[in-house]
Each structure stands twice: as C-alpha cells, then as structure tokens.
Amino acid sequence: MTAESKPALLQARDVTVRLGKAAVVENASLPLHAGELVALVGPNGAGKTTLMRALAGLLPAEGAITFSGEPLETLGRRRRARAVAYLPQGHVFHWPMHVDAVVALGRYPHGDPFSTPSPQDRAAVSRALERTATTAFADRSVITLSGGERARVALARALATEAPVLLADEPTASLDPRHQLIVMDLLRQAARDGGAVLAILHDLTLAARFADRVLVMDRGKIVADAAPAEALSPQRIAQVFGVDAINVDTGEGIVPLARHPL
Amino acid sequence: MSWLNRRDLTLNGALIALIAILFVLSLAVGPAGIPLARVFDALFSGEGVAGIIVRDIRLPRTVLAVLIGATFGLSGAALQGLLRNPLAEPALFGAPQAAAAGASLVIAFGLAGATSYAVPLAGIAGTMVAIGALLAIAGRRASLTVTMLAGLALASFAGAAIALILNLAPNPYIAMEVAFWLLGSLQDRSTEHLVIAVPFLVASWVVLGMSARAFRALTLGEDAAASLGVDIDRTRQAVVVGVALGVGAAVAICGSIGFIGLVAPHLVRRMVNSDPARVMLPAALTGAALLLAADIGVRLMPGVVEIKLGVVTALIGVPFFIAMIFSERRMLEGSPS
C-alpha cells in the first residue's frame, strides 16, 4: 500500500480555526500516517502553532479532526491524551522538579487520581529516559540542566505517554547543532517505531533532511504537502518565505540553503 | 515518583509529631498555667477548674489553630500550584480581606449572630468573588505581573469595603468589635465555632486535594497540561471554590490571618523536590504547626492585652515575603511579564 491509500492515524479535513474574528487557519487538510515524520514549515505567523494546537484538541476548530476515524472531540480528554502527545514550544518547567518526576508526567493520562505508577508506567518512563539519553540525570532538578538537556527531557516526557501521534512545536528551537540533530534523530526514531510524528521546524535544511513529507503553510493555508524536494523547491521558498534559496547536495541528499532575503 | 514515598512519610510523620507536641503545649499554656503532667488528666476527666480550662477554653482554640493553619497552608500550596508561582498567597490576593468584608458586613449590621452559619457563608462568598475575579483578570497565562497587580487591586478594594462597613456601622461598639476581630485571633473561640467551621474546612481540603495531580502537570504549562488530559477550567474552578471555602470559613471564625499560605509551602518545598502535588500535605501540616506555634506565642508574650494572632503572622510573614522576593529576585527579573 502507498502512504496515500493507507488509512491515516490522524486526519484533518477542512480545518478552520478562528482566534477572535480572524481565521488563523483556513481549510487545512492533512493526513498523518503511522511510521512517518512530517515537517510543518512556514513563516512566522503562518498559523503553524494554531493548527498544531487544534490537532492536539486544545483549540475549538471547524471542520473534522479524526484519530483512527473517530472525531477527536468525542474521544474524551483521557483517551485523546493517550492518542495524541503534544510537545509545546520552549521546554517550559515552572517548578524545579526532578527529571524522572517530569518525565513521569507523560503517564498522566494512563493513571487515575489515586493510583500509584503501574509497572507499565515505570517501564515507559525508563524507556523514554533511555531513548533520550537522560537516564544519567533522572534524579537531578531540571533547573540544573543545559538547554539541550532540557529539550531532551521535554521530549522524553512527550515520548513517555507512548501515544501513537506525537506533535512537536519547534522541538529544535534555540538548540546547538548537535542537539538539533539529536532531537531530529529521536523524532525520526519515534516514527520508525510506528508513530506518526508532526514537527514544526524553522530550519528548512533540517526539514528536508529528516522529514518524509513536508507541509508548507502560508497565511493560514497549507500551500504544499509533498516530499521534501518538491515541497521545498527554490521557487516555493522564494514565494512563501521571501528568501532566495538554492539546492545544495550534501552527499546525503539535496537540501535547500537560504541565502538572502528577497 | 509515587504519591507517598518513604521520604514523604518521614517528613509528614515528623510534622505530625511536631503538631502533637505543640498541641499538648497549647493545652498547657495560658494565663492559668497547668503543668504538663496534669493536662491529660484534665482533658480526659474534665473535672475541676483545670478540666474546664483545658476542655472548654483551650481545646477548641487548639483544634481550630490546627485546622485553620492546615487550611491556610493547603490554600497557599494550591494557589501556588495553579499559578505556578511560589509567591502566590491568598492574603496577597485580597482573599482574607474579602472574606472579612463579607463577614463583617453580616456582623456589623446585625444580620446574624456571630456564631451562625451566615458569617462563614458571607466570608466564603467574599473570598469566592476575590479569587474568582483574580483568576479572571490574570487570565490563562497567569503572568506574575498581572496576577500581582490584580491581587493588589482586589486587596485594596476589599480593604475599602471593610472601611466603608466600619464607617457605616450602626454603633461605635460594633465597629470596634469588627476592627478587633479583623486583627485575627483564636481567643475565646468555642466548640460552637469549631462545629460551624469544620464542614467548610474539610470540604475545602477535599476540593483542593483532588487537584493535586493537575498542579503537578501544570509545571509544564497550561497547554501541555491540557494535552495530558487536565481539565484546566475545572482545575481553576476547583481552586476558586476550595480556597473560598477554606479561607472564607477560616477568616469568618478567626478574623484575618495572613501569610501562613506563603510561608508553609516554602518551608517544605525543597524536601519534596518542588513537586507541587507532594508539597500539599506537608504544607498543610506545616501551616497547622505554624499557626499553633504562633497562637502559643501570643499567649506567652507578657502584657495585659493579648497580641492578636493576625498581627503576629503578618509581622513575621511580611519580612519573610520580602526575603523571598529578595532571594527569588533573579528569577523574578527574568520572568516574562
């Protein structure tokens, strides 16, 4: 079966989101399939975060968003939380809690208010810590960590839910090159393990290198949904981002390189 | 990771032991000194003058100090958990002032006797308005600057409302009585007061305690918490109702007592690795111990007039608050408004 004919895990059809009177996202449609890493790119203010929050069920939206064919709003909070994990921008931790306690929050939708963590919960937390290589500082406070370590802990928290769908909003923002690559590798691994991963990215080169598919958003609309080479052609980058770009062969494939603003 | 691990059991056990010691001391200390050895005798037999003093005068006062202190500690921890801010405290947001405004309205105009349910209900209504307005103004992002400014405005407004009530009080004796009651005290509180307060206090513990896990998830911010299945709106409502029930009823019984909610969670937070859920029980126990200790303190201070409890907690609490601002200065300066 091709990706197109396979039933999507998460499907958006004609999704429109209004914040106040303005439609920030207009008629966005997209499928997310198990096993694929999809990049969502677009200029600041294109509506990427708003679309992602709607896909996570955090914003009321017109149109239909379904998980395995079931409308998101009929899933209920807990089932929705077990189906779709969401990693917001900024890797925020308001309290200096210990890393293992933060990662264990990923199991929140699996427990009830008075239960202690089950063996499955503990196992999922250890797996998430291991995958993100954060086991070594599991019993350290999050404030003692560097930005890159915090990003990995935040991702570990989202992975610990073991939800089939992972939505990550700018997971590589403000990270050094090494950590950007580590995070992208982790997202790709999550997809290879059978998850459907959607990541908002600003680095078009990273998007082209790691994503199976790239969605380009411009002024609230999805203007491209295709393989990286097609979605991120120099013409489209010029049109959407207002940037002159060329294709560069890295030896591992062709990636766009932004040169200067038009 | 679990709700109550061994370290938490040790911490909470130690705090309960401390409360037990203070409890016995509180029964022994007062104008009529009763030797510790005789306290138990007097408490259980209830015979003679010592029996009356311990059972009818000091026991209600002591139990109220424990329950109300715990309520303030828990309310502080809950507000801090919801707003993700260690400086949140009901008194800074005008909650006791609003409760006092509601309750003194009832007292000053003789709408009901001082030991009727109307007083705590008026206090609860006042607190609900204040905390509800605070959360409405502070909004979803609950930025520190907006929250603090809104709290300042609400506290001032409640203060003005109290001033207006004193101003319009039908006779000066009642105004005097309300003014003294506002200073906060557990002096001369009876079993009757206890019976009125307990249902509301226990209800507030249940409502706030149910949100403990939500507070923990909120450490990731509202969006991430919501994505984990936390009902943010319901959590906010639970905090408004829980704090209103607890602080409203407490203030209606003992007058305005502040800063326990700020100090208590702070003292134990590090011992639970800053976990906003695990801090709730020790914060409540610490609040109980603090208020009990303060109430013993006011009885030990020499002087003809007993110093009011609310005066003591404010005199200790405000410098503590300033010290906290000082130590958190870097975090505060860096925080987005």
PDB file of N, CA and C in Angstrom, chain A residues 167-252:
ATOM      1  N   LEU A 167       2.962  15.375  18.376  1.00  0.00           N
ATOM      2  CA  LEU A 167       3.007  16.696  17.758  1.00  0.00           C
ATOM      3  C   LEU A 167       4.054  17.513  18.505  1.00  0.00           C
ATOM      4  N   ALA A 168       5.066  18.001  17.789  1.00  0.00           N
ATOM      5  CA  ALA A 168       6.146  18.737  18.446  1.00  0.00           C
ATOM      6  C   ALA A 168       6.278  20.120  17.830  1.00  0.00           C
ATOM      7  N   ASP A 169       6.106  21.149  18.675  1.00  0.00           N
ATOM      8  CA  ASP A 169       6.169  22.533  18.200  1.00  0.00           C
ATOM      9  C   ASP A 169       7.586  23.074  18.406  1.00  0.00           C
ATOM     10  N   GLU A 170       8.281  23.276  17.301  1.00  0.00           N
ATOM     11  CA  GLU A 170       9.662  23.781  17.316  1.00  0.00           C
ATOM     12  C   GLU A 170      10.548  23.058  18.334  1.00  0.00           C
ATOM     13  N   PRO A 171      10.663  21.746  18.194  1.00  0.00           N
ATOM     14  CA  PRO A 171      11.465  20.999  19.172  1.00  0.00           C
ATOM     15  C   PRO A 171      12.955  21.315  19.103  1.00  0.00           C
ATOM     16  N   THR A 172      13.404  21.936  18.001  1.00  0.00           N
ATOM     17  CA  THR A 172      14.846  22.204  17.871  1.00  0.00           C
ATOM     18  C   THR A 172      15.194  23.668  18.101  1.00  0.00           C
ATOM     19  N   ALA A 173      14.189  24.490  18.437  1.00  0.00           N
ATOM     20  CA  ALA A 173      14.461  25.923  18.601  1.00  0.00           C
ATOM     21  C   ALA A 173      15.466  26.149  19.714  1.00  0.00           C
ATOM     22  N   SER A 174      16.359  27.067  19.502  1.00  0.00           N
ATOM     23  CA  SER A 174      17.400  27.505  20.447  1.00  0.00           C
ATOM     24  C   SER A 174      18.306  26.371  20.941  1.00  0.00           C
ATOM     25  N   LEU A 175      18.475  25.360  20.104  1.00  0.00           N
ATOM     26  CA  LEU A 175      19.414  24.294  20.454  1.00  0.00           C
ATOM     27  C   LEU A 175      20.677  24.402  19.599  1.00  0.00           C
ATOM     28  N   ASP A 176      21.800  23.915  20.147  1.00  0.00           N
ATOM     29  CA  ASP A 176      23.032  23.910  19.358  1.00  0.00           C
ATOM     30  C   ASP A 176      22.905  22.836  18.268  1.00  0.00           C
ATOM     31  N   PRO A 177      23.782  22.890  17.245  1.00  0.00           N
ATOM     32  CA  PRO A 177      23.632  21.963  16.106  1.00  0.00           C
ATOM     33  C   PRO A 177      23.595  20.496  16.528  1.00  0.00           C
ATOM     34  N   ARG A 178      24.426  20.132  17.486  1.00  0.00           N
ATOM     35  CA  ARG A 178      24.461  18.743  17.907  1.00  0.00           C
ATOM     36  C   ARG A 178      23.105  18.317  18.480  1.00  0.00           C
ATOM     37  N   HIS A 179      22.544  19.165  19.358  1.00  0.00           N
ATOM     38  CA  HIS A 179      21.259  18.826  19.961  1.00  0.00           C
ATOM     39  C   HIS A 179      20.120  18.862  18.949  1.00  0.00           C
ATOM     40  N   GLN A 180      20.234  19.763  17.944  1.00  0.00           N
ATOM     41  CA  GLN A 180      19.207  19.763  16.892  1.00  0.00           C
ATOM     42  C   GLN A 180      19.176  18.406  16.201  1.00  0.00           C
ATOM     43  N   LEU A 181      20.357  17.899  15.898  1.00  0.00           N
ATOM     44  CA  LEU A 181      20.434  16.604  15.204  1.00  0.00           C
ATOM     45  C   LEU A 181      19.970  15.463  16.109  1.00  0.00           C
ATOM     46  N   ILE A 182      20.332  15.549  17.393  1.00  0.00           N
ATOM     47  CA  ILE A 182      19.897  14.509  18.340  1.00  0.00           C
ATOM     48  C   ILE A 182      18.376  14.469  18.414  1.00  0.00           C
ATOM     49  N   VAL A 183      17.772  15.664  18.540  1.00  0.00           N
ATOM     50  CA  VAL A 183      16.310  15.728  18.656  1.00  0.00           C
ATOM     51  C   VAL A 183      15.646  15.210  17.379  1.00  0.00           C
ATOM     52  N   MET A 184      16.183  15.614  16.205  1.00  0.00           N
ATOM     53  CA  MET A 184      15.587  15.148  14.948  1.00  0.00           C
ATOM     54  C   MET A 184      15.715  13.635  14.805  1.00  0.00           C
ATOM     55  N   ASP A 185      16.851  13.102  15.246  1.00  0.00           N
ATOM     56  CA  ASP A 185      17.044  11.647  15.206  1.00  0.00           C
ATOM     57  C   ASP A 185      16.015  10.934  16.083  1.00  0.00           C
ATOM     58  N   LEU A 186      15.763  11.540  17.261  1.00  0.00           N
ATOM     59  CA  LEU A 186      14.787  10.936  18.180  1.00  0.00           C
ATOM     60  C   LEU A 186      13.390  10.949  17.574  1.00  0.00           C
ATOM     61  N   LEU A 187      13.046  12.055  16.903  1.00  0.00           N
ATOM     62  CA  LEU A 187      11.722  12.145  16.281  1.00  0.00           C
ATOM     63  C   LEU A 187      11.606  11.116  15.158  1.00  0.00           C
ATOM     64  N   ARG A 188      12.695  10.986  14.367  1.00  0.00           N
ATOM     65  CA  ARG A 188      12.659  10.021  13.277  1.00  0.00           C
ATOM     66  C   ARG A 188      12.532   8.606  13.835  1.00  0.00           C
ATOM     67  N   GLN A 189      13.246   8.355  14.939  1.00  0.00           N
ATOM     68  CA  GLN A 189      13.166   7.046  15.571  1.00  0.00           C
ATOM     69  C   GLN A 189      11.742   6.759  16.045  1.00  0.00           C
ATOM     70  N   ALA A 190      11.096   7.789  16.634  1.00  0.00           N
ATOM     71  CA  ALA A 190       9.714   7.616  17.100  1.00  0.00           C
ATOM     72  C   ALA A 190       8.807   7.235  15.932  1.00  0.00           C
ATOM     73  N   ALA A 191       9.073   7.825  14.756  1.00  0.00           N
ATOM     74  CA  ALA A 191       8.273   7.486  13.569  1.00  0.00           C
ATOM     75  C   ALA A 191       8.594   6.072  13.098  1.00  0.00           C
ATOM     76  N   ARG A 192       9.879   5.727  13.085  1.00  0.00           N
ATOM     77  CA  ARG A 192      10.274   4.383  12.635  1.00  0.00           C
ATOM     78  C   ARG A 192       9.667   3.309  13.537  1.00  0.00           C
ATOM     79  N   ASP A 193       9.468   3.661  14.802  1.00  0.00           N
ATOM     80  CA  ASP A 193       8.864   2.705  15.737  1.00  0.00           C
ATOM     81  C   ASP A 193       7.356   2.589  15.552  1.00  0.00           C
ATOM     82  N   GLY A 194       6.839   3.301  14.563  1.00  0.00           N
ATOM     83  CA  GLY A 194       5.415   3.146  14.268  1.00  0.00           C
ATOM     84  C   GLY A 194       4.557   4.345  14.631  1.00  0.00           C
ATOM     85  N   GLY A 195       5.179   5.405  15.142  1.00  0.00           N
ATOM     86  CA  GLY A 195       4.410   6.592  15.493  1.00  0.00           C
ATOM     87  C   GLY A 195       4.184   7.484  14.287  1.00  0.00           C
ATOM     88  N   ALA A 196       3.208   8.370  14.410  1.00  0.00           N
ATOM     89  CA  ALA A 196       3.015   9.424  13.411  1.00  0.00           C
ATOM     90  C   ALA A 196       3.494  10.712  14.056  1.00  0.00           C
ATOM     91  N   VAL A 197       4.520  11.332  13.469  1.00  0.00           N
ATOM     92  CA  VAL A 197       5.142  12.490  14.103  1.00  0.00           C
ATOM     93  C   VAL A 197       5.003  13.715  13.210  1.00  0.00           C
ATOM     94  N   LEU A 198       4.514  14.789  13.784  1.00  0.00           N
ATOM     95  CA  LEU A 198       4.441  16.069  13.081  1.00  0.00           C
ATOM     96  C   LEU A 198       5.266  17.073  13.870  1.00  0.00           C
ATOM     97  N   ALA A 199       6.238  17.708  13.196  1.00  0.00           N
ATOM     98  CA  ALA A 199       7.110  18.659  13.894  1.00  0.00           C
ATOM     99  C   ALA A 199       7.129  19.986  13.159  1.00  0.00           C
ATOM    100  N   ILE A 200       6.911  21.068  13.910  1.00  0.00           N
ATOM    101  CA  ILE A 200       7.061  22.399  13.336  1.00  0.00           C
ATOM    102  C   ILE A 200       8.552  22.734  13.349  1.00  0.00           C
ATOM    103  N   LEU A 201       9.083  23.134  12.203  1.00  0.00           N
ATOM    104  CA  LEU A 201      10.507  23.441  12.109  1.00  0.00           C
ATOM    105  C   LEU A 201      10.699  24.769  11.404  1.00  0.00           C
ATOM    106  N   HIS A 202      11.740  25.491  11.804  1.00  0.00           N
ATOM    107  CA  HIS A 202      12.097  26.708  11.069  1.00  0.00           C
ATOM    108  C   HIS A 202      13.313  26.477  10.184  1.00  0.00           C
ATOM    109  N   ASP A 203      14.069  25.436  10.526  1.00  0.00           N
ATOM    110  CA  ASP A 203      15.270  25.153   9.748  1.00  0.00           C
ATOM    111  C   ASP A 203      14.884  24.271   8.558  1.00  0.00           C
ATOM    112  N   LEU A 204      14.850  24.880   7.357  1.00  0.00           N
ATOM    113  CA  LEU A 204      14.384  24.148   6.172  1.00  0.00           C
ATOM    114  C   LEU A 204      15.346  23.018   5.819  1.00  0.00           C
ATOM    115  N   THR A 205      16.615  23.222   6.131  1.00  0.00           N
ATOM    116  CA  THR A 205      17.593  22.175   5.846  1.00  0.00           C
ATOM    117  C   THR A 205      17.315  20.931   6.685  1.00  0.00           C
ATOM    118  N   LEU A 206      17.043  21.141   7.964  1.00  0.00           N
ATOM    119  CA  LEU A 206      16.686  20.018   8.834  1.00  0.00           C
ATOM    120  C   LEU A 206      15.420  19.338   8.338  1.00  0.00           C
ATOM    121  N   ALA A 207      14.431  20.158   7.950  1.00  0.00           N
ATOM    122  CA  ALA A 207      13.160  19.608   7.476  1.00  0.00           C
ATOM    123  C   ALA A 207      13.402  18.713   6.271  1.00  0.00           C
ATOM    124  N   ALA A 208      14.219  19.202   5.319  1.00  0.00           N
ATOM    125  CA  ALA A 208      14.466  18.436   4.097  1.00  0.00           C
ATOM    126  C   ALA A 208      15.247  17.160   4.396  1.00  0.00           C
ATOM    127  N   ARG A 209      16.154  17.224   5.353  1.00  0.00           N
ATOM    128  CA  ARG A 209      16.985  16.059   5.643  1.00  0.00           C
ATOM    129  C   ARG A 209      16.239  14.958   6.386  1.00  0.00           C
ATOM    130  N   PHE A 210      15.363  15.345   7.310  1.00  0.00           N
ATOM    131  CA  PHE A 210      14.777  14.335   8.191  1.00  0.00           C
ATOM    132  C   PHE A 210      13.348  13.940   7.848  1.00  0.00           C
ATOM    133  N   ALA A 211      12.583  14.855   7.252  1.00  0.00           N
ATOM    134  CA  ALA A 211      11.154  14.583   7.106  1.00  0.00           C
ATOM    135  C   ALA A 211      10.869  13.661   5.928  1.00  0.00           C
ATOM    136  N   ASP A 212       9.836  12.823   6.086  1.00  0.00           N
ATOM    137  CA  ASP A 212       9.362  12.017   4.972  1.00  0.00           C
ATOM    138  C   ASP A 212       8.481  12.866   4.055  1.00  0.00           C
ATOM    139  N   ARG A 213       7.811  13.850   4.674  1.00  0.00           N
ATOM    140  CA  ARG A 213       6.907  14.715   3.939  1.00  0.00           C
ATOM    141  C   ARG A 213       7.001  16.102   4.546  1.00  0.00           C
ATOM    142  N   VAL A 214       6.792  17.112   3.747  1.00  0.00           N
ATOM    143  CA  VAL A 214       6.841  18.475   4.275  1.00  0.00           C
ATOM    144  C   VAL A 214       5.534  19.189   3.942  1.00  0.00           C
ATOM    145  N   LEU A 215       4.941  19.793   4.978  1.00  0.00           N
ATOM    146  CA  LEU A 215       3.760  20.636   4.780  1.00  0.00           C
ATOM    147  C   LEU A 215       4.228  22.082   4.857  1.00  0.00           C
ATOM    148  N   VAL A 216       3.863  22.883   3.860  1.00  0.00           N
ATOM    149  CA  VAL A 216       4.233  24.293   3.879  1.00  0.00           C
ATOM    150  C   VAL A 216       2.979  25.116   4.135  1.00  0.00           C
ATOM    151  N   MET A 217       3.038  25.969   5.147  1.00  0.00           N
ATOM    152  CA  MET A 217       1.893  26.832   5.469  1.00  0.00           C
ATOM    153  C   MET A 217       2.226  28.272   5.163  1.00  0.00           C
ATOM    154  N   ASP A 218       1.236  28.980   4.625  1.00  0.00           N
ATOM    155  CA  ASP A 218       1.419  30.395   4.344  1.00  0.00           C
ATOM    156  C   ASP A 218       0.090  31.103   4.586  1.00  0.00           C
ATOM    157  N   ARG A 219       0.112  32.108   5.415  1.00  0.00           N
ATOM    158  CA  ARG A 219      -1.077  32.891   5.743  1.00  0.00           C
ATOM    159  C   ARG A 219      -2.301  32.013   6.020  1.00  0.00           C
ATOM    160  N   GLY A 220      -2.119  31.027   6.858  1.00  0.00           N
ATOM    161  CA  GLY A 220      -3.253  30.224   7.322  1.00  0.00           C
ATOM    162  C   GLY A 220      -3.610  29.049   6.448  1.00  0.00           C
ATOM    163  N   LYS A 221      -2.998  28.958   5.270  1.00  0.00           N
ATOM    164  CA  LYS A 221      -3.359  27.860   4.361  1.00  0.00           C
ATOM    165  C   LYS A 221      -2.180  26.921   4.157  1.00  0.00           C
ATOM    166  N   ILE A 222      -2.497  25.638   3.963  1.00  0.00           N
ATOM    167  CA  ILE A 222      -1.448  24.698   3.595  1.00  0.00           C
ATOM    168  C   ILE A 222      -1.263  24.813   2.082  1.00  0.00           C
ATOM    169  N   VAL A 223      -0.074  25.266   1.654  1.00  0.00           N
ATOM    170  CA  VAL A 223       0.138  25.509   0.223  1.00  0.00           C
ATOM    171  C   VAL A 223       0.930  24.386  -0.439  1.00  0.00           C
ATOM    172  N   ALA A 224       1.482  23.483   0.365  1.00  0.00           N
ATOM    173  CA  ALA A 224       2.162  22.325  -0.227  1.00  0.00           C
ATOM    174  C   ALA A 224       2.174  21.189   0.769  1.00  0.00           C
ATOM    175  N   ASP A 225       2.008  19.985   0.242  1.00  0.00           N
ATOM    176  CA  ASP A 225       2.077  18.773   1.060  1.00  0.00           C
ATOM    177  C   ASP A 225       2.716  17.733   0.160  1.00  0.00           C
ATOM    178  N   ALA A 226       4.033  17.583   0.265  1.00  0.00           N
ATOM    179  CA  ALA A 226       4.736  16.727  -0.690  1.00  0.00           C
ATOM    180  C   ALA A 226       6.059  16.263  -0.101  1.00  0.00           C
ATOM    181  N   ALA A 227       6.783  15.468  -0.879  1.00  0.00           N
ATOM    182  CA  ALA A 227       8.122  15.058  -0.475  1.00  0.00           C
ATOM    183  C   ALA A 227       8.984  16.316  -0.350  1.00  0.00           C
ATOM    184  N   PRO A 228      10.021  16.277   0.512  1.00  0.00           N
ATOM    185  CA  PRO A 228      10.823  17.474   0.783  1.00  0.00           C
ATOM    186  C   PRO A 228      11.303  18.200  -0.475  1.00  0.00           C
ATOM    187  N   ALA A 229      11.855  17.462  -1.449  1.00  0.00           N
ATOM    188  CA  ALA A 229      12.431  18.114  -2.627  1.00  0.00           C
ATOM    189  C   ALA A 229      11.382  18.933  -3.370  1.00  0.00           C
ATOM    190  N   GLU A 230      10.171  18.406  -3.423  1.00  0.00           N
ATOM    191  CA  GLU A 230       9.118  19.109  -4.151  1.00  0.00           C
ATOM    192  C   GLU A 230       8.541  20.255  -3.323  1.00  0.00           C
ATOM    193  N   ALA A 231       8.268  19.967  -2.047  1.00  0.00           N
ATOM    194  CA  ALA A 231       7.640  20.992  -1.207  1.00  0.00           C
ATOM    195  C   ALA A 231       8.574  22.171  -0.974  1.00  0.00           C
ATOM    196  N   LEU A 232       9.882  21.904  -0.905  1.00  0.00           N
ATOM    197  CA  LEU A 232      10.840  22.954  -0.579  1.00  0.00           C
ATOM    198  C   LEU A 232      11.685  23.331  -1.800  1.00  0.00           C
ATOM    199  N   SER A 233      11.036  23.467  -2.945  1.00  0.00           N
ATOM    200  CA  SER A 233      11.770  23.908  -4.135  1.00  0.00           C
ATOM    201  C   SER A 233      12.155  25.371  -3.964  1.00  0.00           C
ATOM    202  N   PRO A 234      13.258  25.794  -4.614  1.00  0.00           N
ATOM    203  CA  PRO A 234      13.676  27.196  -4.501  1.00  0.00           C
ATOM    204  C   PRO A 234      12.559  28.174  -4.864  1.00  0.00           C
ATOM    205  N   GLN A 235      11.726  27.818  -5.868  1.00  0.00           N
ATOM    206  CA  GLN A 235      10.631  28.703  -6.246  1.00  0.00           C
ATOM    207  C   GLN A 235       9.644  28.885  -5.098  1.00  0.00           C
ATOM    208  N   ARG A 236       9.271  27.750  -4.448  1.00  0.00           N
ATOM    209  CA  ARG A 236       8.286  27.871  -3.372  1.00  0.00           C
ATOM    210  C   ARG A 236       8.881  28.619  -2.181  1.00  0.00           C
ATOM    211  N   ILE A 237      10.148  28.359  -1.881  1.00  0.00           N
ATOM    212  CA  ILE A 237      10.782  29.062  -0.762  1.00  0.00           C
ATOM    213  C   ILE A 237      10.787  30.566  -1.026  1.00  0.00           C
ATOM    214  N   ALA A 238      11.057  30.933  -2.258  1.00  0.00           N
ATOM    215  CA  ALA A 238      11.043  32.354  -2.619  1.00  0.00           C
ATOM    216  C   ALA A 238       9.649  32.931  -2.424  1.00  0.00           C
ATOM    217  N   GLN A 239       8.641  32.174  -2.889  1.00  0.00           N
ATOM    218  CA  GLN A 239       7.268  32.642  -2.836  1.00  0.00           C
ATOM    219  C   GLN A 239       6.757  32.766  -1.395  1.00  0.00           C
ATOM    220  N   VAL A 240       6.985  31.733  -0.590  1.00  0.00           N
ATOM    221  CA  VAL A 240       6.387  31.669   0.742  1.00  0.00           C
ATOM    222  C   VAL A 240       7.228  32.426   1.770  1.00  0.00           C
ATOM    223  N   PHE A 241       8.532  32.248   1.730  1.00  0.00           N
ATOM    224  CA  PHE A 241       9.390  32.826   2.764  1.00  0.00           C
ATOM    225  C   PHE A 241      10.017  34.157   2.344  1.00  0.00           C
ATOM    226  N   GLY A 242       9.947  34.464   1.046  1.00  0.00           N
ATOM    227  CA  GLY A 242      10.585  35.686   0.579  1.00  0.00           C
ATOM    228  C   GLY A 242      12.085  35.617   0.712  1.00  0.00           C
ATOM    229  N   VAL A 243      12.629  34.442   0.434  1.00  0.00           N
ATOM    230  CA  VAL A 243      14.057  34.214   0.601  1.00  0.00           C
ATOM    231  C   VAL A 243      14.603  33.555  -0.660  1.00  0.00           C
ATOM    232  N   ASP A 244      15.784  33.991  -1.066  1.00  0.00           N
ATOM    233  CA  ASP A 244      16.446  33.340  -2.199  1.00  0.00           C
ATOM    234  C   ASP A 244      17.147  32.092  -1.682  1.00  0.00           C
ATOM    235  N   ALA A 245      16.837  30.927  -2.260  1.00  0.00           N
ATOM    236  CA  ALA A 245      17.439  29.679  -1.806  1.00  0.00           C
ATOM    237  C   ALA A 245      17.976  28.895  -2.985  1.00  0.00           C
ATOM    238  N   ILE A 246      18.980  28.082  -2.714  1.00  0.00           N
ATOM    239  CA  ILE A 246      19.487  27.175  -3.741  1.00  0.00           C
ATOM    240  C   ILE A 246      19.479  25.761  -3.178  1.00  0.00           C
ATOM    241  N   ASN A 247      19.507  24.796  -4.051  1.00  0.00           N
ATOM    242  CA  ASN A 247      19.626  23.413  -3.615  1.00  0.00           C
ATOM    243  C   ASN A 247      21.093  23.042  -3.511  1.00  0.00           C
ATOM    244  N   VAL A 248      21.436  22.397  -2.409  1.00  0.00           N
ATOM    245  CA  VAL A 248      22.825  22.012  -2.197  1.00  0.00           C
ATOM    246  C   VAL A 248      22.869  20.494  -1.998  1.00  0.00           C
ATOM    247  N   ASP A 249      23.827  19.863  -2.602  1.00  0.00           N
ATOM    248  CA  ASP A 249      23.977  18.418  -2.421  1.00  0.00           C
ATOM    249  C   ASP A 249      24.928  18.172  -1.259  1.00  0.00           C
ATOM    250  N   THR A 250      24.418  17.572  -0.196  1.00  0.00           N
ATOM    251  CA  THR A 250      25.263  17.338   0.987  1.00  0.00           C
ATOM    252  C   THR A 250      26.025  16.032   0.881  1.00  0.00           C
ATOM    253  N   GLY A 251      25.747  15.256  -0.166  1.00  0.00           N
ATOM    254  CA  GLY A 251      26.311  13.924  -0.236  1.00  0.00           C
ATOM    255  C   GLY A 251      25.347  12.906   0.345  1.00  0.00           C
ATOM    256  N   GLU A 252      24.433  13.384   1.191  1.00  0.00           N
ATOM    257  CA  GLU A 252      23.396  12.505   1.742  1.00  0.00           C
ATOM    258  C   GLU A 252      22.038  12.908   1.201  1.00  0.00           C
TER     259      GLU A 252
END
